[in-house]
Coordinates of C-alpha atoms in Angstrom, one line a residue:
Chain X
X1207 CA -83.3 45.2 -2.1
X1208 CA -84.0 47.8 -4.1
X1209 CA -81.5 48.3 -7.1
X1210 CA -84.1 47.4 -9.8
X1211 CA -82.7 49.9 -12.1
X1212 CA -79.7 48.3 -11.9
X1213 CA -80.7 44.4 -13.4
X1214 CA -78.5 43.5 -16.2
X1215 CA -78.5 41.1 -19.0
X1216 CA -75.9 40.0 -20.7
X1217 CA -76.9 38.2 -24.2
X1218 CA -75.7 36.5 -27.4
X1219 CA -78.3 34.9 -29.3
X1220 CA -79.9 32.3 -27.5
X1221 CA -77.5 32.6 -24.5
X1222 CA -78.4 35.0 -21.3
X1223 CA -77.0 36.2 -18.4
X1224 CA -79.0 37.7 -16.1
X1225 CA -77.5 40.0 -13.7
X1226 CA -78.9 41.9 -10.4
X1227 CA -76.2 44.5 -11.1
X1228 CA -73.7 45.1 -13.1
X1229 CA -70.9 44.8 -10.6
X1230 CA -69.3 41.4 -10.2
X1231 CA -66.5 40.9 -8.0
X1232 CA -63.7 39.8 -10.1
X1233 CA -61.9 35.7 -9.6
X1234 CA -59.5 35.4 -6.9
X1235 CA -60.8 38.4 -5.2
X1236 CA -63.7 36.5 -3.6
X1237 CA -62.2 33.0 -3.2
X1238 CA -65.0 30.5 -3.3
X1239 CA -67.7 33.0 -2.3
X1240 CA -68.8 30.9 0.5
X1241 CA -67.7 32.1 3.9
X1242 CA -67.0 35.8 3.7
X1243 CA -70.6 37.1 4.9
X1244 CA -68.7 39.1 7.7
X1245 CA -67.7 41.3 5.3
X1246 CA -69.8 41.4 2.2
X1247 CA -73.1 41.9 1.4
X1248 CA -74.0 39.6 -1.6
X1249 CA -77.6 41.1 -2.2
X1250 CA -75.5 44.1 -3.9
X1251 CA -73.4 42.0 -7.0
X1252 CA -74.5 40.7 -9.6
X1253 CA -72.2 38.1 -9.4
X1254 CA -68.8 37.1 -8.1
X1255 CA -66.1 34.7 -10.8
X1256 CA -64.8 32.3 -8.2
X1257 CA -61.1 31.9 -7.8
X1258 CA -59.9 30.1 -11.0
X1259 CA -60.1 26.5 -10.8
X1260 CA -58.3 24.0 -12.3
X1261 CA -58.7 20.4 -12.9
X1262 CA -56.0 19.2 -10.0
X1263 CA -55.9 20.7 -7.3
X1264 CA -52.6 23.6 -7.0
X1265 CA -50.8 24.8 -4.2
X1266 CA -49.8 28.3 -6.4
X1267 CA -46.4 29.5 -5.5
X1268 CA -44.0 29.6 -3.1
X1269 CA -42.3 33.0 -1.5
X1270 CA -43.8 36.4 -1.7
X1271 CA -46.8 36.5 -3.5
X1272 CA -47.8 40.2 -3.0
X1273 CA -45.8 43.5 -3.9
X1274 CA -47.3 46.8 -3.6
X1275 CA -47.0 49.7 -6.1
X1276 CA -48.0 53.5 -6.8
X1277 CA -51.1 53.0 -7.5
X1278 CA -51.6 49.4 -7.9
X1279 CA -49.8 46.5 -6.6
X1280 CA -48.4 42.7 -8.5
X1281 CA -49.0 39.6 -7.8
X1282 CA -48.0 36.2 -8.0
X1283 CA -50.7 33.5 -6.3
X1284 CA -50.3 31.3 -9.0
X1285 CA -53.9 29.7 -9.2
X1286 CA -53.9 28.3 -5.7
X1287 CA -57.6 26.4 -5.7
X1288 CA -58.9 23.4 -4.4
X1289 CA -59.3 22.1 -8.0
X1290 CA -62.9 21.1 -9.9
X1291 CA -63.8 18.1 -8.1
X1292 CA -63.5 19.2 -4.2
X1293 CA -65.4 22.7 -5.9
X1294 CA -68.5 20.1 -7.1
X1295 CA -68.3 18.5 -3.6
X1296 CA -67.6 21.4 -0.9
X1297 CA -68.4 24.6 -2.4
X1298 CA -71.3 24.2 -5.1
X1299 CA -73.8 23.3 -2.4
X1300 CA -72.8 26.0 -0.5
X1301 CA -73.0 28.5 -3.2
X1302 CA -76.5 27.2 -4.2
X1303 CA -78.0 26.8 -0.7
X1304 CA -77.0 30.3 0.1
X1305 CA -78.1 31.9 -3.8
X1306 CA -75.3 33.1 -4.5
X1307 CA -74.8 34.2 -7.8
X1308 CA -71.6 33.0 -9.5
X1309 CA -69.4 32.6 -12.7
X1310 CA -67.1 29.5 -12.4
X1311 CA -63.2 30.8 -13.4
X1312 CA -61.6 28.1 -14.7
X1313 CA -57.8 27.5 -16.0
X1314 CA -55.6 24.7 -17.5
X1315 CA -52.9 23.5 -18.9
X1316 CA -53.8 22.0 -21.7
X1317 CA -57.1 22.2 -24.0
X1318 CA -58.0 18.8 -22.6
X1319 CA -58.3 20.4 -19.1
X1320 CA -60.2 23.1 -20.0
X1321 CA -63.0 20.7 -22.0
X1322 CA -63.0 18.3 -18.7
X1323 CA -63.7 21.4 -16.3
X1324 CA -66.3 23.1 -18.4
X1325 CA -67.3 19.3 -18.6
X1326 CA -67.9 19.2 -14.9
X1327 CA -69.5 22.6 -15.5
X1328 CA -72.1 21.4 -17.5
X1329 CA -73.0 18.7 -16.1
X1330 CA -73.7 20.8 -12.6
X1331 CA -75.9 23.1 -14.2
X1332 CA -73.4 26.4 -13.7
X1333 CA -75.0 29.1 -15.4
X1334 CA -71.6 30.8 -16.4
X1335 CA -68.0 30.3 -17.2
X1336 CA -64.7 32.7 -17.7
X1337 CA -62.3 31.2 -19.3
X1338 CA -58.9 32.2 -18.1
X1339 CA -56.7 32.1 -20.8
X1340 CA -54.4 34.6 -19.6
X1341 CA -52.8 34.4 -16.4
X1342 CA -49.5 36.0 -16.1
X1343 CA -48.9 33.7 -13.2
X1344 CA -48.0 29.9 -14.4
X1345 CA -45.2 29.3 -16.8
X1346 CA -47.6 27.0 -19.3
X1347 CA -50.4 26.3 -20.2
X1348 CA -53.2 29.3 -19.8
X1349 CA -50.8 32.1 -20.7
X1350 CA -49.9 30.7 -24.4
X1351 CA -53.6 30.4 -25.4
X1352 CA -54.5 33.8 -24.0
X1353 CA -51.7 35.1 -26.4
X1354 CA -52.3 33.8 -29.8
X1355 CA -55.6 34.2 -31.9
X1356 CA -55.3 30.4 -33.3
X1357 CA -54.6 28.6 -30.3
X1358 CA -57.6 31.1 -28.5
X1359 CA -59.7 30.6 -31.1
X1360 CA -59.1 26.6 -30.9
X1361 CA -59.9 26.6 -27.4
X1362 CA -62.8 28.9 -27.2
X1363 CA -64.0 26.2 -29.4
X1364 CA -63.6 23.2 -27.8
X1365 CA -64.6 24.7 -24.6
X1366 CA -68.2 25.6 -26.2
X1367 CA -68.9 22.1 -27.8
X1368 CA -68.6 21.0 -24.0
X1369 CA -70.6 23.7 -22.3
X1370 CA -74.4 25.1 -23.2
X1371 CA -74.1 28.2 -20.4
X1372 CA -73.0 31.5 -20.6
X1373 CA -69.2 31.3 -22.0
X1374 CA -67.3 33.9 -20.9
X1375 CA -63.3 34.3 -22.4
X1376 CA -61.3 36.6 -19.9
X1377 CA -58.6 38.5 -22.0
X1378 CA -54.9 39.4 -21.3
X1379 CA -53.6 43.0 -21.9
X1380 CA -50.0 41.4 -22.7
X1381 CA -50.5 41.2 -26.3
X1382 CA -49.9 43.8 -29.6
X1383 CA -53.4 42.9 -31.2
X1384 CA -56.4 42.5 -28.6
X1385 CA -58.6 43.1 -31.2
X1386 CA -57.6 39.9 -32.9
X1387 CA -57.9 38.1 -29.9
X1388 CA -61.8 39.3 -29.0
X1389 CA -62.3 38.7 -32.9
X1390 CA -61.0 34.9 -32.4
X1391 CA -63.1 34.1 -29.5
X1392 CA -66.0 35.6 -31.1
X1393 CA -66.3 33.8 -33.7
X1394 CA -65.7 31.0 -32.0
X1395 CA -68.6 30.9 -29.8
X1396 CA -67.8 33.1 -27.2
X1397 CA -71.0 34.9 -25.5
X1398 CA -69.0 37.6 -23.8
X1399 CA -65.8 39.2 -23.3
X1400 CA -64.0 39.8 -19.9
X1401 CA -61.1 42.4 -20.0
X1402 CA -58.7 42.8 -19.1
X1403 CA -56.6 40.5 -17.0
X1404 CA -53.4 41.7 -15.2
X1405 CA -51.1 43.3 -16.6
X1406 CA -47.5 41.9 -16.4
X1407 CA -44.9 43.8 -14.0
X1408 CA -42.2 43.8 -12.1
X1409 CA -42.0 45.4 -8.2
X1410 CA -38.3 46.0 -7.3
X1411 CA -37.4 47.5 -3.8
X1412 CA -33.7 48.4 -2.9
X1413 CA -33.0 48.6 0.3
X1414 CA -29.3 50.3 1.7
X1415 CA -28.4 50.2 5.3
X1416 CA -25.2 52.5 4.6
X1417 CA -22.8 49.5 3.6
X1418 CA -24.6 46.8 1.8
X1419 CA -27.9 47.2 -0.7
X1420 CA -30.2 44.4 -0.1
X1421 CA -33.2 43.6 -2.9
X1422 CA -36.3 42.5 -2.9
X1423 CA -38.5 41.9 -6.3
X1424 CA -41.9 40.4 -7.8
X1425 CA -42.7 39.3 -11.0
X1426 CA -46.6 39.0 -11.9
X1427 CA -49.4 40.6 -12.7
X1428 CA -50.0 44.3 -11.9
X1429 CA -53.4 45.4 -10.8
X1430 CA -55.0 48.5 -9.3
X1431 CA -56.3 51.9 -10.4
X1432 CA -52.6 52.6 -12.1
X1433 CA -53.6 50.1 -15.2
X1434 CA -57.2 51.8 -16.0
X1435 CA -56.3 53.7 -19.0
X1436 CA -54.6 50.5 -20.5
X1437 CA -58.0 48.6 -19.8
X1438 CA -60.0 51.3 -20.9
X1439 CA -57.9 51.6 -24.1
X1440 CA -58.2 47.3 -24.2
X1441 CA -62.1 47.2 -24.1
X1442 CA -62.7 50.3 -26.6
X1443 CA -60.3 48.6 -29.1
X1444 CA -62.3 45.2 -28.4
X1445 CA -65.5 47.3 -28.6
X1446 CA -64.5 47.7 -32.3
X1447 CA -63.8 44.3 -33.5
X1448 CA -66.9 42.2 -31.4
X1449 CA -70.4 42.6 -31.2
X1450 CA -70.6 40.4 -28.2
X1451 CA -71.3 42.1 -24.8
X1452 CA -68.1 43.3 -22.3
X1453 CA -67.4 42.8 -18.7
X1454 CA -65.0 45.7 -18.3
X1455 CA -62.5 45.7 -15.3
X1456 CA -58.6 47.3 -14.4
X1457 CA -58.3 49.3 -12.1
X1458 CA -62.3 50.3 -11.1
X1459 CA -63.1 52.0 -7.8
X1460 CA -65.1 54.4 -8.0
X1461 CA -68.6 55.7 -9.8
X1462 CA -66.9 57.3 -12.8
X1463 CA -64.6 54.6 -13.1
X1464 CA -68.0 52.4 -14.7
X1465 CA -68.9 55.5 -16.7
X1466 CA -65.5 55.9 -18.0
X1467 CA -65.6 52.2 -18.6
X1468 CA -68.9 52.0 -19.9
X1469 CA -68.1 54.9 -22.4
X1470 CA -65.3 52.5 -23.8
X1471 CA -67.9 50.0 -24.4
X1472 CA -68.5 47.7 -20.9
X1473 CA -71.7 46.0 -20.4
X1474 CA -70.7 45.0 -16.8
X1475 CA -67.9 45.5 -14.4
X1476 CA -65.7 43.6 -12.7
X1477 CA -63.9 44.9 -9.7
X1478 CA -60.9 43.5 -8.4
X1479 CA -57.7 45.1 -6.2
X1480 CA -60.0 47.3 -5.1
X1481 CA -61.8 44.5 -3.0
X1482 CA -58.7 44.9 -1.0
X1483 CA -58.5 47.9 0.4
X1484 CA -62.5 48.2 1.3
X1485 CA -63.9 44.9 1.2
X1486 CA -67.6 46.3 0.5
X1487 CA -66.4 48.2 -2.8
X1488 CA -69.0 46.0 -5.0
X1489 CA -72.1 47.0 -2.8
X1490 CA -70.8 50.5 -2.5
X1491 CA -70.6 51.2 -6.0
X1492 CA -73.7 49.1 -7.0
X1493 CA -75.5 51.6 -4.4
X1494 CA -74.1 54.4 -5.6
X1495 CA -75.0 53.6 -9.6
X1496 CA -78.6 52.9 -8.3
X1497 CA -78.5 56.4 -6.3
X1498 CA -77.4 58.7 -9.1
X1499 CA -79.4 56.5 -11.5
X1500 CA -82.5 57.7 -9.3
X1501 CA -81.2 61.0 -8.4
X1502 CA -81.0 62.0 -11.9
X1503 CA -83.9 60.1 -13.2
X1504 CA -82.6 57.3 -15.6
X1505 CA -85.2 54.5 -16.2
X1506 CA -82.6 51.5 -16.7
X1507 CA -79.0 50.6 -16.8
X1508 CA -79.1 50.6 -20.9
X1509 CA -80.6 54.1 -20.8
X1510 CA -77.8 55.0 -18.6
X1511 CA -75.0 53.0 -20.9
X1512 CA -76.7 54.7 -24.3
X1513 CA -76.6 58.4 -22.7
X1514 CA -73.0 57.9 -21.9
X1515 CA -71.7 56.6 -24.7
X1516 CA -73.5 59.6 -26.9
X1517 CA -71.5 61.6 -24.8
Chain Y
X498 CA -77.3 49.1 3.0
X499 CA -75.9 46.9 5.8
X500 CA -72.3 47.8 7.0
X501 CA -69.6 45.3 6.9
X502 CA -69.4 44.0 10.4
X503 CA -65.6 44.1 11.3
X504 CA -65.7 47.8 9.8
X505 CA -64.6 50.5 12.1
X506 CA -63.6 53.9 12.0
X507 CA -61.9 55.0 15.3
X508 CA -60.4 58.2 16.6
X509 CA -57.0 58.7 17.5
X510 CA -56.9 59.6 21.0
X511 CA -52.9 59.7 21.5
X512 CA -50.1 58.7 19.3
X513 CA -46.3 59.4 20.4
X514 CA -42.9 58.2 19.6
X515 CA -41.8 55.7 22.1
X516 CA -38.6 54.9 20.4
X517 CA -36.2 55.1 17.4
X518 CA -38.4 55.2 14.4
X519 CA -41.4 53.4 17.1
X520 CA -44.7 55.2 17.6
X521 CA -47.5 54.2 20.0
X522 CA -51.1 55.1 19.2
X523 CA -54.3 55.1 20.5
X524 CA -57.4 54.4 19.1
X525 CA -60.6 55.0 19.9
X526 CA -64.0 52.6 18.6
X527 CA -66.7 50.6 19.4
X528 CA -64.6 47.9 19.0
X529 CA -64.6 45.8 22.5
X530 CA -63.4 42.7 22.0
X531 CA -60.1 41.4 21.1
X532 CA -57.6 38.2 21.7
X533 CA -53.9 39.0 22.1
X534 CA -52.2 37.5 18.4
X535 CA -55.2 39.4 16.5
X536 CA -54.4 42.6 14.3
X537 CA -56.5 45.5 12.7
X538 CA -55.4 46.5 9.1
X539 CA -55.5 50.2 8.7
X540 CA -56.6 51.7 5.8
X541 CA -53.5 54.6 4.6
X542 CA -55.3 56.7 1.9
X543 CA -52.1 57.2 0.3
X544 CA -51.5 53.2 -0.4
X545 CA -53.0 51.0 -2.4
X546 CA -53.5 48.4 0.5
X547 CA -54.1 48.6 4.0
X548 CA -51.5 48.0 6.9
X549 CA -52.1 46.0 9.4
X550 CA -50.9 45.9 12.9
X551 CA -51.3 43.5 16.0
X552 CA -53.6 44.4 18.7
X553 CA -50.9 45.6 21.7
X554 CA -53.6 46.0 24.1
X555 CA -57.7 46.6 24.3
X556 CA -59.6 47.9 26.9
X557 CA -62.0 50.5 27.3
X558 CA -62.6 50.3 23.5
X559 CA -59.1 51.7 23.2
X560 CA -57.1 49.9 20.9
X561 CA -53.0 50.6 21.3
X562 CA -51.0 49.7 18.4
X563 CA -47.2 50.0 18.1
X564 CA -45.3 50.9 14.9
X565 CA -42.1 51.1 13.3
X566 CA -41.4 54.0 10.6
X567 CA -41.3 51.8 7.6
X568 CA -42.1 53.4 4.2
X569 CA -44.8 55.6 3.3
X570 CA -47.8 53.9 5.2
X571 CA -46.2 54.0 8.4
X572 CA -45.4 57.3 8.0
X573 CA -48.1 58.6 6.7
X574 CA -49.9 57.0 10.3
X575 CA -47.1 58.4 12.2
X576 CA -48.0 62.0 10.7
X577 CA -51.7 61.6 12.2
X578 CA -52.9 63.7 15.0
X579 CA -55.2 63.2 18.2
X580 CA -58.8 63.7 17.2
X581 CA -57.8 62.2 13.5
X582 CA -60.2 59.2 12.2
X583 CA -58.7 56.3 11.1
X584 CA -60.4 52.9 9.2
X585 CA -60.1 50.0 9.9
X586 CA -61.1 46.3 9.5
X587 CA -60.8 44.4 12.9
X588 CA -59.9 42.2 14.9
X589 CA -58.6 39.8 12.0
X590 CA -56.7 36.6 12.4
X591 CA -56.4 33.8 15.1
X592 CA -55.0 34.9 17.8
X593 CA -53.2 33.0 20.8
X594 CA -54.2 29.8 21.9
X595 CA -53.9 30.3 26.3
X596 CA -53.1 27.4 27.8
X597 CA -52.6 26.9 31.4
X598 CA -49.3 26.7 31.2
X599 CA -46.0 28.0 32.8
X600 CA -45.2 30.6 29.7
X601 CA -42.0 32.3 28.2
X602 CA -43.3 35.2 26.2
X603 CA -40.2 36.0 23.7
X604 CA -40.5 39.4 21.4
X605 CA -38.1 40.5 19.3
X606 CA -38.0 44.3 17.9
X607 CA -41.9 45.3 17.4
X608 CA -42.7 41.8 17.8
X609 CA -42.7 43.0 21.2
X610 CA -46.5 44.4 20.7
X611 CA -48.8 41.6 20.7
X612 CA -46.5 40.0 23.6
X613 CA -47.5 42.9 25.9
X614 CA -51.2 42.4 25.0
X615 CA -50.9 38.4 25.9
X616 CA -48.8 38.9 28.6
X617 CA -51.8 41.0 30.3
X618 CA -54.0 38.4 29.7
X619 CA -52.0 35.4 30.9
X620 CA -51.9 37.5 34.5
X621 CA -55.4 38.4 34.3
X622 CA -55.7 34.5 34.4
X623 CA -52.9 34.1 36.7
X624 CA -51.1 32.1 34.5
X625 CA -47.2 32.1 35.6
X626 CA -45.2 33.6 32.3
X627 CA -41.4 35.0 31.8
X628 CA -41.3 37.4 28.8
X629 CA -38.3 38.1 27.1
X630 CA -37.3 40.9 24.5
X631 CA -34.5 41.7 22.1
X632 CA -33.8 45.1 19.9
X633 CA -31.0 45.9 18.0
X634 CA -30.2 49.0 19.9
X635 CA -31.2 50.4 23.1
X636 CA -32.7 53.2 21.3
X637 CA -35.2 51.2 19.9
X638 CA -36.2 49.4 23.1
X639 CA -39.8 49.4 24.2
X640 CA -40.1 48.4 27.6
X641 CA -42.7 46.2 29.5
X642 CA -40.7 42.6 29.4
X643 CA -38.5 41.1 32.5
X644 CA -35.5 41.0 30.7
X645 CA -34.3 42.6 27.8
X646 CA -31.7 41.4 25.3
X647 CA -29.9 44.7 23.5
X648 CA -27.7 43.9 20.7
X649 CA -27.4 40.2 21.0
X650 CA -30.1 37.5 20.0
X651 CA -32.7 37.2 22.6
X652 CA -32.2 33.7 21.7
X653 CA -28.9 33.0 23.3
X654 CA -30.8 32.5 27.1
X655 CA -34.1 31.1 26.3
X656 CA -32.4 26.9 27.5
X657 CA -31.3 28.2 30.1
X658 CA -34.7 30.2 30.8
X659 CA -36.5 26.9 30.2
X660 CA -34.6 24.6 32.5
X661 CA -34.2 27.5 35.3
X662 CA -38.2 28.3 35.2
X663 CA -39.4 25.0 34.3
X664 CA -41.5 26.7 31.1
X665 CA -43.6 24.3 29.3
X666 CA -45.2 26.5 26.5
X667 CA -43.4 29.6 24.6
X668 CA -45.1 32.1 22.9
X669 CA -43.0 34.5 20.5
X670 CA -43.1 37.2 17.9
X671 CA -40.7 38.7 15.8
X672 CA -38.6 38.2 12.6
X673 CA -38.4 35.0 11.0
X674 CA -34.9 33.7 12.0
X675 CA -36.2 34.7 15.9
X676 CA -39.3 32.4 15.5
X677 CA -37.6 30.1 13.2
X678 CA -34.5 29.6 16.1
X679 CA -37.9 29.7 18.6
X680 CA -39.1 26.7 17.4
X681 CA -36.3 24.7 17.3
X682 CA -35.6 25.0 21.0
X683 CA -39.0 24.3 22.0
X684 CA -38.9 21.2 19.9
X685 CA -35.4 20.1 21.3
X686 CA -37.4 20.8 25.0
X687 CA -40.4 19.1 23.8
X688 CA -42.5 22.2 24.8
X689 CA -45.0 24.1 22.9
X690 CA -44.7 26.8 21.0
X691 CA -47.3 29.3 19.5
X692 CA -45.6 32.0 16.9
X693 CA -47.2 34.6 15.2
X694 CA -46.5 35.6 12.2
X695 CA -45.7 38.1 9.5
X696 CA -46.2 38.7 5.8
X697 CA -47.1 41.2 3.3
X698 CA -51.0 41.0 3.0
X699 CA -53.7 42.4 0.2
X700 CA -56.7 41.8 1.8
X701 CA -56.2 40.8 5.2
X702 CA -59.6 38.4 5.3
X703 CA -58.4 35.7 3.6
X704 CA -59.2 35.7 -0.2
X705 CA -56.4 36.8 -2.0
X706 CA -54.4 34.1 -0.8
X707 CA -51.1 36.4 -0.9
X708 CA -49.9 36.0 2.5
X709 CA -49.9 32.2 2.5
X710 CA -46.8 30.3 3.8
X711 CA -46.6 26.7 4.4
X712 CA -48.2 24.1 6.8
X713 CA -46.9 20.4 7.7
X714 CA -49.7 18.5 8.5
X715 CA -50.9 14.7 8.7
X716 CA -48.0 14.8 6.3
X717 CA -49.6 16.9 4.1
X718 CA -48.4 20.3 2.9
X719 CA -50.9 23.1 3.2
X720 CA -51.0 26.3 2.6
X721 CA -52.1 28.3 5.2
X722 CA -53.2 32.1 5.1
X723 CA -51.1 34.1 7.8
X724 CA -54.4 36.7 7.9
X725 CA -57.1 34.4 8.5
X726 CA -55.7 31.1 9.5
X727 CA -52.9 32.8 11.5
X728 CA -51.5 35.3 12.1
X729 CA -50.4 32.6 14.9
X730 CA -49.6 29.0 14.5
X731 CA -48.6 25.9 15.9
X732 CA -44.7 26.3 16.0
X733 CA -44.0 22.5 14.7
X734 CA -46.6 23.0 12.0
X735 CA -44.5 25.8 10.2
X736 CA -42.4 24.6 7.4
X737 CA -39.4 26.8 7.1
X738 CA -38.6 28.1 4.0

């Protein structure tokens, strides 16, 4: 390990989050973190949001969950997770005997299930939370807080009288105002800013066998480099409304990709799709950062973040 | 920095066109070790995600996949050329369960490729098997089976294959209504059946939870992740959409 130029910390007043990079592998790109050692090295993140989890456990949904695009691809898991309580029991002591560093991603129907998870959360001494308030993929619940300052703000809220960690809120793109939204949840107690979430799509393919035309389609969330400039356009617009630190992500994979994100105003990265197609992407780039931070002489990551951004 | 294991970048040491739209290649890596029912997912620089493909046969570290011309990952593979390097994370999945048991092997269209790879390894275990195949034209038939169905459903003789042979486990891979129709038949028999199956993946490893379909078991539905808990089950553990 040597990527010492490379620790991170995240921080809002009395809360911390301390970070061995700046590279966290983004929920539902890592499951539960516990069993994929084959083909990741964790030494190399800083962190990895665990597949969002909700109070009961959910089966997600049915039929074809996975359409690829140009550039990108939708889907439409549905929060498939073991729920909170087989978490607690089969995964936590796995993640903890094994040190790896995580961020609990946690959804819900209701404001109730949210306070009962970060609850649990609590209570097990989990450093941080994202609160998913904006997942394209379940017809209630999540998706109407993510969407309205009020209902955000009430929930950002209630979350934070539960939970004394690091409270993370992750953002949706779907929205007119994002800056409204960042606004609500930092006044509300937030501690940092994840952004953005999927964007919602549609995948249509038409198929013709020279009588008949036979259609396939998927409706979710659309991920992959192809959304980048909407994300980068996201975190600079919630750059300018929150003073709170942002864990910038859509579309990353590759080096300039952080810069880029960084120069929009990204304290941390999260990486996602690209998981998918090389499932050492986190290391890779957290290597690469540390190499052309040493290569070109750069004494920390906030050097590095305050040269770009004079840029 | 420590490389993923299942990581591998291979050469292509032959690819050719074997049928209609069907190409045969090569490939060349340290990878040794493989079960029949296990796949490699390719990575197309072109596509977002990778591809993957069932192992059709390993030995000599020389991997042979088979392919139909599909969309733009396909054919971007199919435009590759001996000596070019391809990625690849491998071998994925569960593969085939052997059991020493009379076997009918039953592939339908490039279903066929795994069933040549198990079919190898059955004999090099001298395990008694009948394999069966079906395409849709005989253009688009690969050979290596003992019968071949063209046209018509490769299911229409597997009772009578059954009773006539005395089989007592099938193996099979192919479209859904093949492996669907598969399992029905070995359940009216009372034989086993192993079926390996298909569906669009994003990571191929298991996390994304994309390629899911559903399991029946101790009367509990579970969903079951055709990349790492599959790609083959337990035929009367599939729940059919």
């Amino acid at each position: 390990m040597g990527l010492d130029k490379l620790r991170t910390t995240l921080k809002n007043k009395e809360h911390i989050l301390e970070l061995k990079t700046p590279i966290i592998g983004a929920s539902g790109t890592y499951g539960y973190n516990d069993e994929f050692e084959d083909f990741v090295d964790f030494n190399y993140f800083g962190a990895i949001s665990t597949k969002g989890m909700t109070l009961e456990k959910r089966l997600g949904n049915d039929g074809e969950r996975i359409f690829e695009v140009q550039g990108g691809m939708i889907n439409r898991i549905g929060l498939e997770n073991v729920g909170i309580e087989a978490f607690v029991k089969e995964k936590l002591p796995v993640l903890k005997s094994k040190k790896i560093d995580f961020i609990l991603n946690i959804a819900g129907n209701t404001i109730e299930d949210y306070k009962q998870i970060a609850h649990i959360a609590q209570q097990n001494d989990i450093k941080a939370i994202e609160v998913n308030v904006s997942c394209p993929n379940v017809k209630t619940g999540c998706l109407e807080f993510g969407l309205n300052s009020e209902g955000l703000f009430g929930l950002t809220k209630e979350v934070r009288k539960e939970y004394d960690g690091f409270l993370i809120v992750k953002l949706s793109p779907n929205t007119s105002d994002i800056k409204l939204l960042a606004k609500a949840v930092e006044d509300a107690g937030a501690d940092a800013i994840s952004a953005v979430n999927t964007l919602r799509g549609l995948g249509i393919k038409i198929d013709f066998d020279g009588e008949k035309f036979y259609k396939k389609s998927v409706k979710g969330g659309l991920s992959g480099p192809c959304i980048k400039p909407v994300a980068l356009y996201m975190v600079e617009e919630i750059r300018s409304a929150v003073n709170i630190p942002i864990i910038g992500m859509g579309g990353i994979s590759k080096l300039v990709d952080l810069f880029e994100f960084i120069s929009a105003g990204a304290d941390a990265f999260q990486i996602g799709t690209a998981n998918f197609i090389n499932p050492s992407i986190c290391s890779d780039l957290a290597y690469e950062l540390d190499d052309f931070m040493v290569k070109n002489n750069f004494k920390d990551f906030e050097e590095l973040k305050r040269k770009i951004r004079e840029a | 920095m420590d490389k993923i294991k299942n990581d591998f970048t291979g050469e292509i040491i032959n690819i050719e066109k074997i049928a209609k739209d069907t190409c045969k290649m090569d490939i060349f890596s340290s990878l040794k070790q493989a079960y029949a029912g296990q796949f490699i997912s390719i990575l197309c620089p072109n596509k977002t995600l990778r591809r993957p493909f069932s192992i059709s046969n390993l030995d000599n570290n020389i991997i042979t996949i088979l392919f139909k011309l599909k969309g733009e990952g396909t054919e971007y593979l199919a435009g590759l050329e001996k000596k070019d390097k391809v990625k690849f994370l491998a071998p994925l999945g569960h593969g085939f369960q052997i059991k020493n048991k009379k076997a009918l092997l039953v592939g339908a269209g490039i279903g066929i490729a795994p069933m040549l790879f198990l079919k190898k390894n059955l004999e090099k275990e001298h395990i008694e098997n009948y394999f069966i195949t079906g395409f849709k034209s005989k253009d688009e038939t690969i050979e290596g089976s003992d019968e071949t169905v063209i046209g018509g459903s490769v299911l229409d003789n597997l009772e009578n294959i059954i009773k006539e042979k005395n089989i007592e486990i099938i193996y099979s891979c192919g479209p859904v209504p093949v492996l669907k129709g598969v399992c029905e038949i070995s359940e009216k028999h009372n034989i086993d059946c192993q079926v390996a199956m298909e569906k669009v993946m994003a990571c191929s490893i298991g996390v994304c939870r994309g390629c899911v379909i559903n399991l029946k078991k101790n009367n509990e539905i579970i969903r079951a992740s055709v990349c790492k808990d599959g790609p083959v089950f337990e035929g009367k553990e599939i729940l059919w959409d």
